[in-house]
Every structure is written in C-alpha cells, then in structure tokens.
Backbone as ProteinMPNN parsed JSONL, in Angstrom:
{"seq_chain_A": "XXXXXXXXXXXXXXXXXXXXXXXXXXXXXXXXXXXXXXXXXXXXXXXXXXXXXXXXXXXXXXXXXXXXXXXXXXXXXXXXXXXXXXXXXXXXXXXXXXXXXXXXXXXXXXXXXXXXXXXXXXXXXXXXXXXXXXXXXXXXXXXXXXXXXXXXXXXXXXXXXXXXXXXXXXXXXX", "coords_chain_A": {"N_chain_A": [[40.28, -49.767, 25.158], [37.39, -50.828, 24.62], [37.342, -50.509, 22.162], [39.28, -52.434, 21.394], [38.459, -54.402, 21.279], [35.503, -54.294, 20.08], [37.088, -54.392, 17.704], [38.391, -57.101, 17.846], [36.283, -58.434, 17.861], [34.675, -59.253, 15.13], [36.883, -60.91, 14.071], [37.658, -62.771, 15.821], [35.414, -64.863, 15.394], [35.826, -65.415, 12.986], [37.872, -66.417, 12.658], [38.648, -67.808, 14.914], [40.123, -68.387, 18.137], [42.42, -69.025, 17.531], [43.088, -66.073, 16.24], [45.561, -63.696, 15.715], [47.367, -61.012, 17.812], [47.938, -59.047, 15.637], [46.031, -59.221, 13.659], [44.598, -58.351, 15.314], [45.317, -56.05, 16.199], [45.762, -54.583, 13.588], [43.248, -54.307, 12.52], [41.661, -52.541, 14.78], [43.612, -50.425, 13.964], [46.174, -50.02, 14.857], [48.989, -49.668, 16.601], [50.412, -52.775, 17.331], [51.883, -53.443, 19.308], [50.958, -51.598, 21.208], [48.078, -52.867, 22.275], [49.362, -54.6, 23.694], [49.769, -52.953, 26.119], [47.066, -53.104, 27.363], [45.992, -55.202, 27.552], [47.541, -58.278, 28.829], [47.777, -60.348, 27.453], [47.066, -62.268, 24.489], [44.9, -64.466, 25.24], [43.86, -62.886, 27.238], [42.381, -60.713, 25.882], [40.723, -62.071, 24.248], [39.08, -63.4, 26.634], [38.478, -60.654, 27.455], [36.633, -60.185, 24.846], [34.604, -62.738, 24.574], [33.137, -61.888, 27.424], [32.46, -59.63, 26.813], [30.305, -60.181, 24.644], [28.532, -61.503, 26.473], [27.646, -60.063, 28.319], [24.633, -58.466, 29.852], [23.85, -56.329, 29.398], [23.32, -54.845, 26.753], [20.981, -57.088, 25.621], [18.916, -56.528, 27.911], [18.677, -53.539, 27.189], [17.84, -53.436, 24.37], [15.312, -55.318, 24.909], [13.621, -53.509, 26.684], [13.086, -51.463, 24.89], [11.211, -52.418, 23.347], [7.955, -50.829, 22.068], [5.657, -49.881, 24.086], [3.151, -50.142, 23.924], [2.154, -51.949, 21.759], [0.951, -54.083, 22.268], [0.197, -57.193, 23.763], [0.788, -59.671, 22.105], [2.219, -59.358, 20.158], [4.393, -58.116, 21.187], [5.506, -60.055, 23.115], [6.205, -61.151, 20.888], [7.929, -59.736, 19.296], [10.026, -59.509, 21.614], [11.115, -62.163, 21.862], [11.916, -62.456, 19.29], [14.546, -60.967, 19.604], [15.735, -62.122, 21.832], [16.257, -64.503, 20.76], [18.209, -63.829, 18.306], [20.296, -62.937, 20.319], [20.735, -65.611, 21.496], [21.791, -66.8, 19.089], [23.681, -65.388, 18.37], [25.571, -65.028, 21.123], [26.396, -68.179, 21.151], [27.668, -68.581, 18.497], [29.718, -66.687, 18.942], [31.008, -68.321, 21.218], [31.119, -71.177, 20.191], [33.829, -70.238, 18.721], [35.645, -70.358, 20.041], [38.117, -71.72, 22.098], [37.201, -74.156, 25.318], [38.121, -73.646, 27.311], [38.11, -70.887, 27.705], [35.74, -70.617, 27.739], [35.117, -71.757, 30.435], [36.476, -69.521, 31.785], [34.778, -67.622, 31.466], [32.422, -68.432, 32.637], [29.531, -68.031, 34.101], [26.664, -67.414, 36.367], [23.596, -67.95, 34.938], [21.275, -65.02, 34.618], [17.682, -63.521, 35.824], [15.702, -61.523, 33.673], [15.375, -58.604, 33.913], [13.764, -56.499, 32.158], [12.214, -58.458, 30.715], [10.965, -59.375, 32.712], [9.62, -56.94, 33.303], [7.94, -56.745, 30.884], [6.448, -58.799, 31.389], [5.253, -57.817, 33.614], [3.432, -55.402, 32.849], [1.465, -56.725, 31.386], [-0.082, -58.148, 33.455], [-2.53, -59.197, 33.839], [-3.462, -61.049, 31.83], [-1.963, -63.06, 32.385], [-0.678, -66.191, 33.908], [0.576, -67.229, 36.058], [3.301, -65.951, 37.833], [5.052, -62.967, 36.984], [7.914, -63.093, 37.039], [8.486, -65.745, 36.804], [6.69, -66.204, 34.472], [8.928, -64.905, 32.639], [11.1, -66.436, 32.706], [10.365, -68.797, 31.973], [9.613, -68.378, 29.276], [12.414, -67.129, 28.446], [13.254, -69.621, 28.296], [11.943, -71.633, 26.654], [12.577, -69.863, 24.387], [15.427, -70.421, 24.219], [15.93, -73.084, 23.925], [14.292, -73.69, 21.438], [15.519, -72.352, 19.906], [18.884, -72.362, 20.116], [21.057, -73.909, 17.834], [22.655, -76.335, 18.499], [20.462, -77.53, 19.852], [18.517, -77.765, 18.382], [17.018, -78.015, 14.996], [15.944, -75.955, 12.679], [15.193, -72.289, 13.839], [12.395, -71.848, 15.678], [10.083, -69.555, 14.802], [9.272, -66.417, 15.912], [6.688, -65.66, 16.04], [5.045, -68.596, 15.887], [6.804, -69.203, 18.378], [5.51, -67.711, 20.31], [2.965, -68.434, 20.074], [2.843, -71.184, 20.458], [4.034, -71.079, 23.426], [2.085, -69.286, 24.352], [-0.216, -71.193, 24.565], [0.22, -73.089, 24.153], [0.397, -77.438, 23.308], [-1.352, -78.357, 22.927], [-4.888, -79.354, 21.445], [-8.124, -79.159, 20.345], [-9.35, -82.679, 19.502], [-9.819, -85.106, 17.176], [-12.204, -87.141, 15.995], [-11.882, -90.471, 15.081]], "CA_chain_A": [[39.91, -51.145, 25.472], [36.544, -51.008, 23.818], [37.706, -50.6, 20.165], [40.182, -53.141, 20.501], [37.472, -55.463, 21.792], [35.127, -54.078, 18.767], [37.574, -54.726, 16.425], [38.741, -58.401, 18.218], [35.229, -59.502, 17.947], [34.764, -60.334, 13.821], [38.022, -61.517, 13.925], [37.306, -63.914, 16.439], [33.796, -65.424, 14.89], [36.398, -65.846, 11.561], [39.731, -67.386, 12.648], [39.014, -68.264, 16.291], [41.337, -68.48, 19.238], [43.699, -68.63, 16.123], [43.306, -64.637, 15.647], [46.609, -63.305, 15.648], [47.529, -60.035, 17.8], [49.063, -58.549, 15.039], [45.107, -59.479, 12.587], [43.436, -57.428, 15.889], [45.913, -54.21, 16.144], [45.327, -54.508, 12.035], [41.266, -54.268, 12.504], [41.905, -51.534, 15.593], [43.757, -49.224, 13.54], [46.659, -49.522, 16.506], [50.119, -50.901, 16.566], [50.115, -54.141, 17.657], [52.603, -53.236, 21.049], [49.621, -50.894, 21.989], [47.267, -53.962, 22.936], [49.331, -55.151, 24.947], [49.811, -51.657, 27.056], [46.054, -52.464, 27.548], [45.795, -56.537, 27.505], [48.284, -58.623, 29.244], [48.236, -61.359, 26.491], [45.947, -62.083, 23.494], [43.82, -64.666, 25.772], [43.304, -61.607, 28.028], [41.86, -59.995, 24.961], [39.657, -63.64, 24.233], [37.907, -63.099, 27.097], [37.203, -59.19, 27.163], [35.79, -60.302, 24.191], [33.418, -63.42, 25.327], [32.466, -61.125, 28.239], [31.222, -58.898, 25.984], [28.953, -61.181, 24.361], [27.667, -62.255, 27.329], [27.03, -58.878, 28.464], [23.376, -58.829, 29.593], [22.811, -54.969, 29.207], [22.463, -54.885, 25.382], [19.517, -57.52, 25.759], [18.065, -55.727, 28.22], [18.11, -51.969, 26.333], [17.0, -54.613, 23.328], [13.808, -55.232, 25.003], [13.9, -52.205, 27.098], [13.205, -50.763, 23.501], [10.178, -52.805, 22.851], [7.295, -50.3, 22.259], [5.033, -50.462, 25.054], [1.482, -50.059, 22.915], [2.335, -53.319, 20.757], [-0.024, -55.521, 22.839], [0.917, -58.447, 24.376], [1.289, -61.095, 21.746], [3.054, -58.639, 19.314], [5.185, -57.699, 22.344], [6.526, -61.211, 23.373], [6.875, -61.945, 19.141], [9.679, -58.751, 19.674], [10.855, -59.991, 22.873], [11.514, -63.596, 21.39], [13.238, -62.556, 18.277], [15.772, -60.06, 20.363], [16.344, -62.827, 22.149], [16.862, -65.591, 19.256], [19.549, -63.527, 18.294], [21.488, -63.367, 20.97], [21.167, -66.756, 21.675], [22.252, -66.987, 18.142], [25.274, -64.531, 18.468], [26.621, -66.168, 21.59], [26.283, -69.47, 20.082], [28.992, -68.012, 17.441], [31.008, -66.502, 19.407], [31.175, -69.031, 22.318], [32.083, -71.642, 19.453], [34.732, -69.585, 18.179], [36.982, -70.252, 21.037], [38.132, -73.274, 23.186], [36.858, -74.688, 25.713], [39.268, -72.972, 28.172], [37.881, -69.918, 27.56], [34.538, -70.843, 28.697], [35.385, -71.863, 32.044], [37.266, -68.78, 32.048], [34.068, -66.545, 31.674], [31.32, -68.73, 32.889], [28.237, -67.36, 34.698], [25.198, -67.736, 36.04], [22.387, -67.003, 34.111], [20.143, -63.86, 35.834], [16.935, -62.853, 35.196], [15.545, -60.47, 32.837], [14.206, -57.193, 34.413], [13.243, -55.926, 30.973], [11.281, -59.252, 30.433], [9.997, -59.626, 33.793], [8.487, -55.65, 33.42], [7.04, -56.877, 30.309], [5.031, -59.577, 31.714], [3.971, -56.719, 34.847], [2.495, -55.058, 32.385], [0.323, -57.79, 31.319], [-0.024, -59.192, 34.412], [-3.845, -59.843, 33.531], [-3.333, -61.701, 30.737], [-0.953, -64.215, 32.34], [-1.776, -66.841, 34.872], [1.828, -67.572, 36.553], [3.541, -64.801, 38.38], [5.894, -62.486, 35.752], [9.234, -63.341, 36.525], [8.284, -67.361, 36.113], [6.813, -66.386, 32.722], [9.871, -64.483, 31.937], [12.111, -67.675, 32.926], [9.943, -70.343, 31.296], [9.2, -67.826, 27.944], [13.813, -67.342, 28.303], [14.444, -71.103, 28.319], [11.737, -72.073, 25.2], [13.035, -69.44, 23.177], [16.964, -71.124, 24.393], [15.728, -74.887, 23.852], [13.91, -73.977, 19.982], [16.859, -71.302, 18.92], [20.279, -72.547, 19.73], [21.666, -74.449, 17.22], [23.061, -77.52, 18.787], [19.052, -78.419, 20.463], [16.985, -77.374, 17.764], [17.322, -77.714, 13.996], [15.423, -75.038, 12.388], [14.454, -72.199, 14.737], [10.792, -71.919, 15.156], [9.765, -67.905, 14.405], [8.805, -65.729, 16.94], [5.269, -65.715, 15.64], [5.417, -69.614, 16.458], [7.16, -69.728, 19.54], [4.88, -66.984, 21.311], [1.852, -68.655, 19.592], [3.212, -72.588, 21.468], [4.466, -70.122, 24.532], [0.976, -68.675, 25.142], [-1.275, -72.204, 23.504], [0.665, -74.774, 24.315], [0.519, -77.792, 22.406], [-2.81, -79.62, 23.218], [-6.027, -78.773, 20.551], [-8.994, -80.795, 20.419], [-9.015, -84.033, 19.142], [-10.525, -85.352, 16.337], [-12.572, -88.53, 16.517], [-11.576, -91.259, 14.098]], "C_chain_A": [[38.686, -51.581, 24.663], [36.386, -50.79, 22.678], [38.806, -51.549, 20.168], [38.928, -54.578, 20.817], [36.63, -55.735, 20.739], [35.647, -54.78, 17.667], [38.087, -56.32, 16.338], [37.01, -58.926, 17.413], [34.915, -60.093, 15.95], [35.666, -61.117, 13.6], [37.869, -63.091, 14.729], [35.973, -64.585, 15.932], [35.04, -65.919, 13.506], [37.376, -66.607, 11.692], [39.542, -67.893, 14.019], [39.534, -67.472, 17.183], [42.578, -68.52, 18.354], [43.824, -67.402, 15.881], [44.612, -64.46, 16.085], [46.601, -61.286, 16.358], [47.827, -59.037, 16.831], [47.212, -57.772, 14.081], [44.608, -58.162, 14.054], [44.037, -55.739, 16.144], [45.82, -53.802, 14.443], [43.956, -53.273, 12.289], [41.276, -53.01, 13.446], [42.281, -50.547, 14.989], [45.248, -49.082, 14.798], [47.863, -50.093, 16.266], [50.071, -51.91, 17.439], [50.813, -54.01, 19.454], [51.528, -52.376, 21.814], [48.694, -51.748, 22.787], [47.783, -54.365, 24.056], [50.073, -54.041, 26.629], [48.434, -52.046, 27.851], [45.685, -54.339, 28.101], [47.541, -57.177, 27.934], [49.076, -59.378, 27.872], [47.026, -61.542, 25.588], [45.106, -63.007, 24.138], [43.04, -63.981, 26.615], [41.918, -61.029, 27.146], [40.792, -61.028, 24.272], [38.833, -63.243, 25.207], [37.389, -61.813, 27.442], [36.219, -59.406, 25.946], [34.239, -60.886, 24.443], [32.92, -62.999, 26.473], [31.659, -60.347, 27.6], [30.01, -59.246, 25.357], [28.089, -61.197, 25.352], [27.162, -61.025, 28.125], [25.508, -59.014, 28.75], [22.676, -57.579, 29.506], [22.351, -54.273, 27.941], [21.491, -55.298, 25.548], [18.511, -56.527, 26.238], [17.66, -54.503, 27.465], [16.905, -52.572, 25.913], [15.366, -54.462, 24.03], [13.246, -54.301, 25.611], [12.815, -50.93, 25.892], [12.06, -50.68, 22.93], [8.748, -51.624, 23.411], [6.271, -50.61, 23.452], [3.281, -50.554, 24.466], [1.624, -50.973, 21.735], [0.864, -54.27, 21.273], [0.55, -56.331, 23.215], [1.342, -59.545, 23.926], [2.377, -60.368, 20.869], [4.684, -58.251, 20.361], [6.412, -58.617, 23.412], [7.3, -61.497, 21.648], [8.198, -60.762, 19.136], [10.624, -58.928, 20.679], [11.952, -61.209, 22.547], [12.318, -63.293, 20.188], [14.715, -61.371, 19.001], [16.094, -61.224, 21.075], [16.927, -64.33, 21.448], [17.554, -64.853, 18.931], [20.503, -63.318, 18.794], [21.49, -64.391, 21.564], [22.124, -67.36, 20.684], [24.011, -66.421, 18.103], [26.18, -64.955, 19.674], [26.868, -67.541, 21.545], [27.579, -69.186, 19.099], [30.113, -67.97, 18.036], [31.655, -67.715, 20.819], [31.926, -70.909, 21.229], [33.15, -71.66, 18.901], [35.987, -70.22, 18.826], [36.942, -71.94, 22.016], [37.547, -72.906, 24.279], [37.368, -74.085, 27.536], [38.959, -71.633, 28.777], [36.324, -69.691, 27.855], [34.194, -71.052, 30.156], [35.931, -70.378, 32.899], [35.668, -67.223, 32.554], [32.355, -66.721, 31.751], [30.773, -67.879, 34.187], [27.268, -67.283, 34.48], [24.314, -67.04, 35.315], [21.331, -66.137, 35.057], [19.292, -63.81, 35.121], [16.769, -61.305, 34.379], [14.676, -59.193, 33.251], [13.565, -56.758, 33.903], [11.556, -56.758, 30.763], [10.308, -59.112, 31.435], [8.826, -58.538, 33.537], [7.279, -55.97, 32.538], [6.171, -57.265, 30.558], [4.209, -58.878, 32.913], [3.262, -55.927, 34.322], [1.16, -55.458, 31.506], [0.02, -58.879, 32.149], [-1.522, -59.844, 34.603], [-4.036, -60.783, 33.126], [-2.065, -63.18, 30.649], [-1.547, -65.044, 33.713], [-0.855, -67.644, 35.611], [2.542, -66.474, 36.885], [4.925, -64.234, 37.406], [6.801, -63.056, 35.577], [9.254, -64.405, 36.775], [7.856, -67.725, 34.764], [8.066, -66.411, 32.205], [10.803, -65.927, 31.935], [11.607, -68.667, 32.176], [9.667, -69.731, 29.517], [11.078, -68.208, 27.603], [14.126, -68.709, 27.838], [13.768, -71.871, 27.203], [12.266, -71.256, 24.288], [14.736, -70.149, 22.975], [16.575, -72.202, 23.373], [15.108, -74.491, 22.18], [15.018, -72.913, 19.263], [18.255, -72.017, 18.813], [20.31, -73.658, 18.666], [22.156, -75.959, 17.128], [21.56, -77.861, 19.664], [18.351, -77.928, 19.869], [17.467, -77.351, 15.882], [17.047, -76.293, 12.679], [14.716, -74.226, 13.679], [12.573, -71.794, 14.476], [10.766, -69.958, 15.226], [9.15, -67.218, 15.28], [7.459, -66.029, 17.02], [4.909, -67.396, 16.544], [5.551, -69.99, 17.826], [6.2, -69.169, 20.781], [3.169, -68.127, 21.009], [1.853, -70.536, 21.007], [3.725, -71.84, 23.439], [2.533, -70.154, 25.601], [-0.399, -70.274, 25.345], [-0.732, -73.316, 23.828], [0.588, -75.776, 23.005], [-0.864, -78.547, 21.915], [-3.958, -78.257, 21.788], [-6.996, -79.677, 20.963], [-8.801, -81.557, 19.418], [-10.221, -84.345, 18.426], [-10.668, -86.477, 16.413], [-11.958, -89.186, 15.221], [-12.467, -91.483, 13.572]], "O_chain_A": [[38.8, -52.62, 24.013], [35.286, -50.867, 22.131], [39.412, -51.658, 19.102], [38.991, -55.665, 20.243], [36.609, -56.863, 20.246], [35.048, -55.519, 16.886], [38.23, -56.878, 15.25], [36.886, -59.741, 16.498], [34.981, -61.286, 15.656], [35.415, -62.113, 12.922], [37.966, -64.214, 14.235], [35.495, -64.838, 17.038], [34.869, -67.088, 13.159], [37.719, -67.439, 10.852], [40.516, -68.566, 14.357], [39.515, -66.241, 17.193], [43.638, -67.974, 18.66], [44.806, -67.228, 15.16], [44.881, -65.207, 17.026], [46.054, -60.393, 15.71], [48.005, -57.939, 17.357], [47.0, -56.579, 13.863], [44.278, -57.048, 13.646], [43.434, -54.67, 16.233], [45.817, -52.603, 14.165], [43.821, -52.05, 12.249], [40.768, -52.096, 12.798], [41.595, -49.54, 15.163], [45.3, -48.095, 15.533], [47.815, -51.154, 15.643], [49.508, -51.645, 18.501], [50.283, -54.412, 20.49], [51.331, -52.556, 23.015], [48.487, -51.416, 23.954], [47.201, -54.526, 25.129], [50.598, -54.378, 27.69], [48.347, -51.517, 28.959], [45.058, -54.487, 29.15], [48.558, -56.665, 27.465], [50.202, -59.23, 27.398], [45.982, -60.98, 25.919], [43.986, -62.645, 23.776], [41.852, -64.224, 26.828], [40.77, -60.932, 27.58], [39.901, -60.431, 23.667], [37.788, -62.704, 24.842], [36.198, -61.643, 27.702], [35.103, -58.888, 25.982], [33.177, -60.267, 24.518], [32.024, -63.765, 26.829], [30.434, -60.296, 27.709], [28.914, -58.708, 25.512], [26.906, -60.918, 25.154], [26.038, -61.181, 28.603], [24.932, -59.701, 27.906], [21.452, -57.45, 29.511], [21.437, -53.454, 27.85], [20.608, -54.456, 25.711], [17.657, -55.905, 25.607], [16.491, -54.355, 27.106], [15.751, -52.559, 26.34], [14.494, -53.662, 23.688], [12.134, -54.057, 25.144], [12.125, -49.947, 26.161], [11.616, -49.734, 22.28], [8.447, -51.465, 24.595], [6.145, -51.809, 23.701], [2.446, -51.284, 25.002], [1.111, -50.594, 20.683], [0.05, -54.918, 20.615], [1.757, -56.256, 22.985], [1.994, -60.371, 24.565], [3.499, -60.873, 20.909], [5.838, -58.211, 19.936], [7.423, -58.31, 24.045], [8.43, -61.873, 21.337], [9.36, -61.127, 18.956], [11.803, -58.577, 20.636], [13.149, -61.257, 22.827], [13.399, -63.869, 20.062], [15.82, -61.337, 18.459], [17.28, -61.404, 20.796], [17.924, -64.98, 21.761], [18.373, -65.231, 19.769], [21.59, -63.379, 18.218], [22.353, -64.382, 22.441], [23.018, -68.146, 20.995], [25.087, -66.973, 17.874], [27.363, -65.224, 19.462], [27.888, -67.886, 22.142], [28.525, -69.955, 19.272], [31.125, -68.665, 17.942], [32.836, -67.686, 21.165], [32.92, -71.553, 21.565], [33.657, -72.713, 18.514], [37.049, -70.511, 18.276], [36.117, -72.786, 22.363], [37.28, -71.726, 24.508], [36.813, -74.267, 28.62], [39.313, -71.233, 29.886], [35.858, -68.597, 28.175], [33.254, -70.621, 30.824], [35.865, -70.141, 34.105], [35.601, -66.365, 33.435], [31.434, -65.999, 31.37], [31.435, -67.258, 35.018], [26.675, -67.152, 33.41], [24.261, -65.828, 35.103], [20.725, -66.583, 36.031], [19.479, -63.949, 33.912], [17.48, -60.304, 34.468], [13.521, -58.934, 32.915], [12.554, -56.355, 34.478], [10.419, -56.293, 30.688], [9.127, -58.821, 31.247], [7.62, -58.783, 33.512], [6.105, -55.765, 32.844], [5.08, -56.746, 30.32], [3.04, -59.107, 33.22], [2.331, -55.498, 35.004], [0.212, -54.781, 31.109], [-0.118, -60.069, 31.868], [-1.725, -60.805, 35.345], [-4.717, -61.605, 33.739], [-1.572, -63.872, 29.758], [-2.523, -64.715, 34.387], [-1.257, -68.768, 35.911], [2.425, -65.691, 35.943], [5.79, -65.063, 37.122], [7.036, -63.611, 34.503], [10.386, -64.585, 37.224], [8.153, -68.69, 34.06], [8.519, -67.342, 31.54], [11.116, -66.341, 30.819], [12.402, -69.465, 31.68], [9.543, -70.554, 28.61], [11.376, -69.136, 26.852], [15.086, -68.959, 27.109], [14.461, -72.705, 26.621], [12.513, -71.806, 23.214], [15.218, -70.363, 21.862], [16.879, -72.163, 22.18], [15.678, -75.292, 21.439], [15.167, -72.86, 18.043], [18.769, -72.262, 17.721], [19.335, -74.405, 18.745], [22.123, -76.665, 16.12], [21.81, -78.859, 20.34], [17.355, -77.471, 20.43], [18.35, -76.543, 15.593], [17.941, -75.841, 11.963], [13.961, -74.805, 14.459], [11.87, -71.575, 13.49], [11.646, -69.338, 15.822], [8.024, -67.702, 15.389], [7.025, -66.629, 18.003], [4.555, -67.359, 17.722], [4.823, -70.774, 18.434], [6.038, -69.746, 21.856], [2.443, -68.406, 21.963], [1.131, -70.806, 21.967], [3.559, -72.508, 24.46], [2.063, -70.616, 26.64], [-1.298, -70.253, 26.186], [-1.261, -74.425, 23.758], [0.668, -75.314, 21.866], [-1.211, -79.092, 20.867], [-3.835, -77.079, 21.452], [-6.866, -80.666, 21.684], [-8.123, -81.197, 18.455], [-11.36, -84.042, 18.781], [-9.732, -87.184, 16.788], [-11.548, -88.436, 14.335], [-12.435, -92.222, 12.588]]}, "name": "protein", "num_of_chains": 1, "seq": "XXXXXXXXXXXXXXXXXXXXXXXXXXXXXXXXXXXXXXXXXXXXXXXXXXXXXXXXXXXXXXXXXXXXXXXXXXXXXXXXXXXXXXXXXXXXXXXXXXXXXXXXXXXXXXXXXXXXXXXXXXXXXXXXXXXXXXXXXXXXXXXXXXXXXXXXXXXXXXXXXXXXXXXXXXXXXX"}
C-alpha cells in the first residue's frame, strides 16, 4: 500500500486526477491488476495519497528534529521553514486533484505538539502561553507561504524576525 502510494504521489503533482492506473502500477514496479487487490478504484488510491500529504507526523518528526541548543530565534527560523514547505507541498498536491477529493479528505487542523514543546522551552522568552504562540506563529507562516495569499514568501529569517517584532518601529518626525 505504501509504495503504491510513494509511487502515486509524483504522478499525481504531474498529470493530476488524470493519472492513469496503468502510469501508477508503471512507477510501482507492479502489474496494474495488483492495485486494485489493494485499492478499490484509482480515486481510492487519490485519496491514500492526499491523506498522506496531510499526514501531520512527518511535520512533527520535522521539527521534532530541530536541534534543541539553536536558541530561540534560530529555532523558530527552522521551525518556519519546515513548515513553509509543507504548506508548500500540500498546496501542490491539494491542487493536483479536484475538488471532490478535498471534501473527501478534509480535516481539522490540530495543534502542533512539536511546536508547542518548542515554545515550553522558551517559555521565558515569550509573553503568551506556548500553544497560542504555536497557533498564531502556524497561521503567519500559512497566511505569508501559501501561494494563493501571499505572492513571494517572506524567509524564515523575516517571518520569525515580524513573528517576534511585529511591525511597529519608531517613527520618524517629518
């Protein structure tokens, strides 16, 4: 199941909901009647895919991963680009496919345990209780990464820098 899923997923980012059983028992290595020993029908095999994406225990490892002796601004700037890419990568794949197929494998968004820990271990250095950072750090890196609400994304460096700083400076007289 998880190598035909593997092998579904470039396929799908390249041709769609247009992939062809035939293009994903190709990419598998599998005869094509095998899939469906394992998958009812090739939208079956659509959304093991977009499940996978949406998967939230890669992320987590992902930041999971993040050294813990970085410091705290270095430490969100790794947090924020692991997560700009998979905003980025389901962004792809969630375009890939109709519309149909979203309804099919919607769900709510959960918090981030990984994130949250991060911010308990700088719980000094923050001034809003962790897992409200983690949620309000999650939804600027969303709102300046995806694609369709942001034109260029802004760079980790950036986003932690407006994250932690906000936007206000002082003001220069005229």
């Amino acid at each position: 199941r998880l190598m035909i899923v593997a092998a579904a997923l470039p396929l799908l980012l390249e041709h769609g909901d247009r992939v062809t059983s035939r293009q994903i028992a190709e990419a598998a290595g599998i005869a094509e009647g095998t899939i469906f020993r394992v998958f009812a029908d090739k939208d079956e095999i659509i959304v093991a895919v977009v499940e996978s994406a949406l998967d939230p225990e890669p992320l987590e490892a992902a930041l999971e991963s993040i050294p813990a002796g970085l410091g705290f601004e270095a430490s969100l700037e790794a947090a924020v680009e692991i997560m700009q890419q998979r905003v980025i990568d389901i962004w792809q794949v969630m375009s890939s496919v109709s519309t149909k197929f979203h309804e099919k494998t919607r769900r709510p968004m959960v918090d981030s345990d990984a994130l949250v820990r991060l911010f308990q271990a700088h719980r000094a250095e923050i001034t809003v209780e962790p897992i409200n950072a983690a949620r309000l750090l999650r939804a600027l890196t969303m709102s300046t990464t995806h694609p369709m609400l942001a034109g260029e994304p802004m760079s980790p460096a950036e986003l932690v820098h407006l994250f932690l700083h906000g936007i206000g400076g002082k003001v220069q007289p005229c």
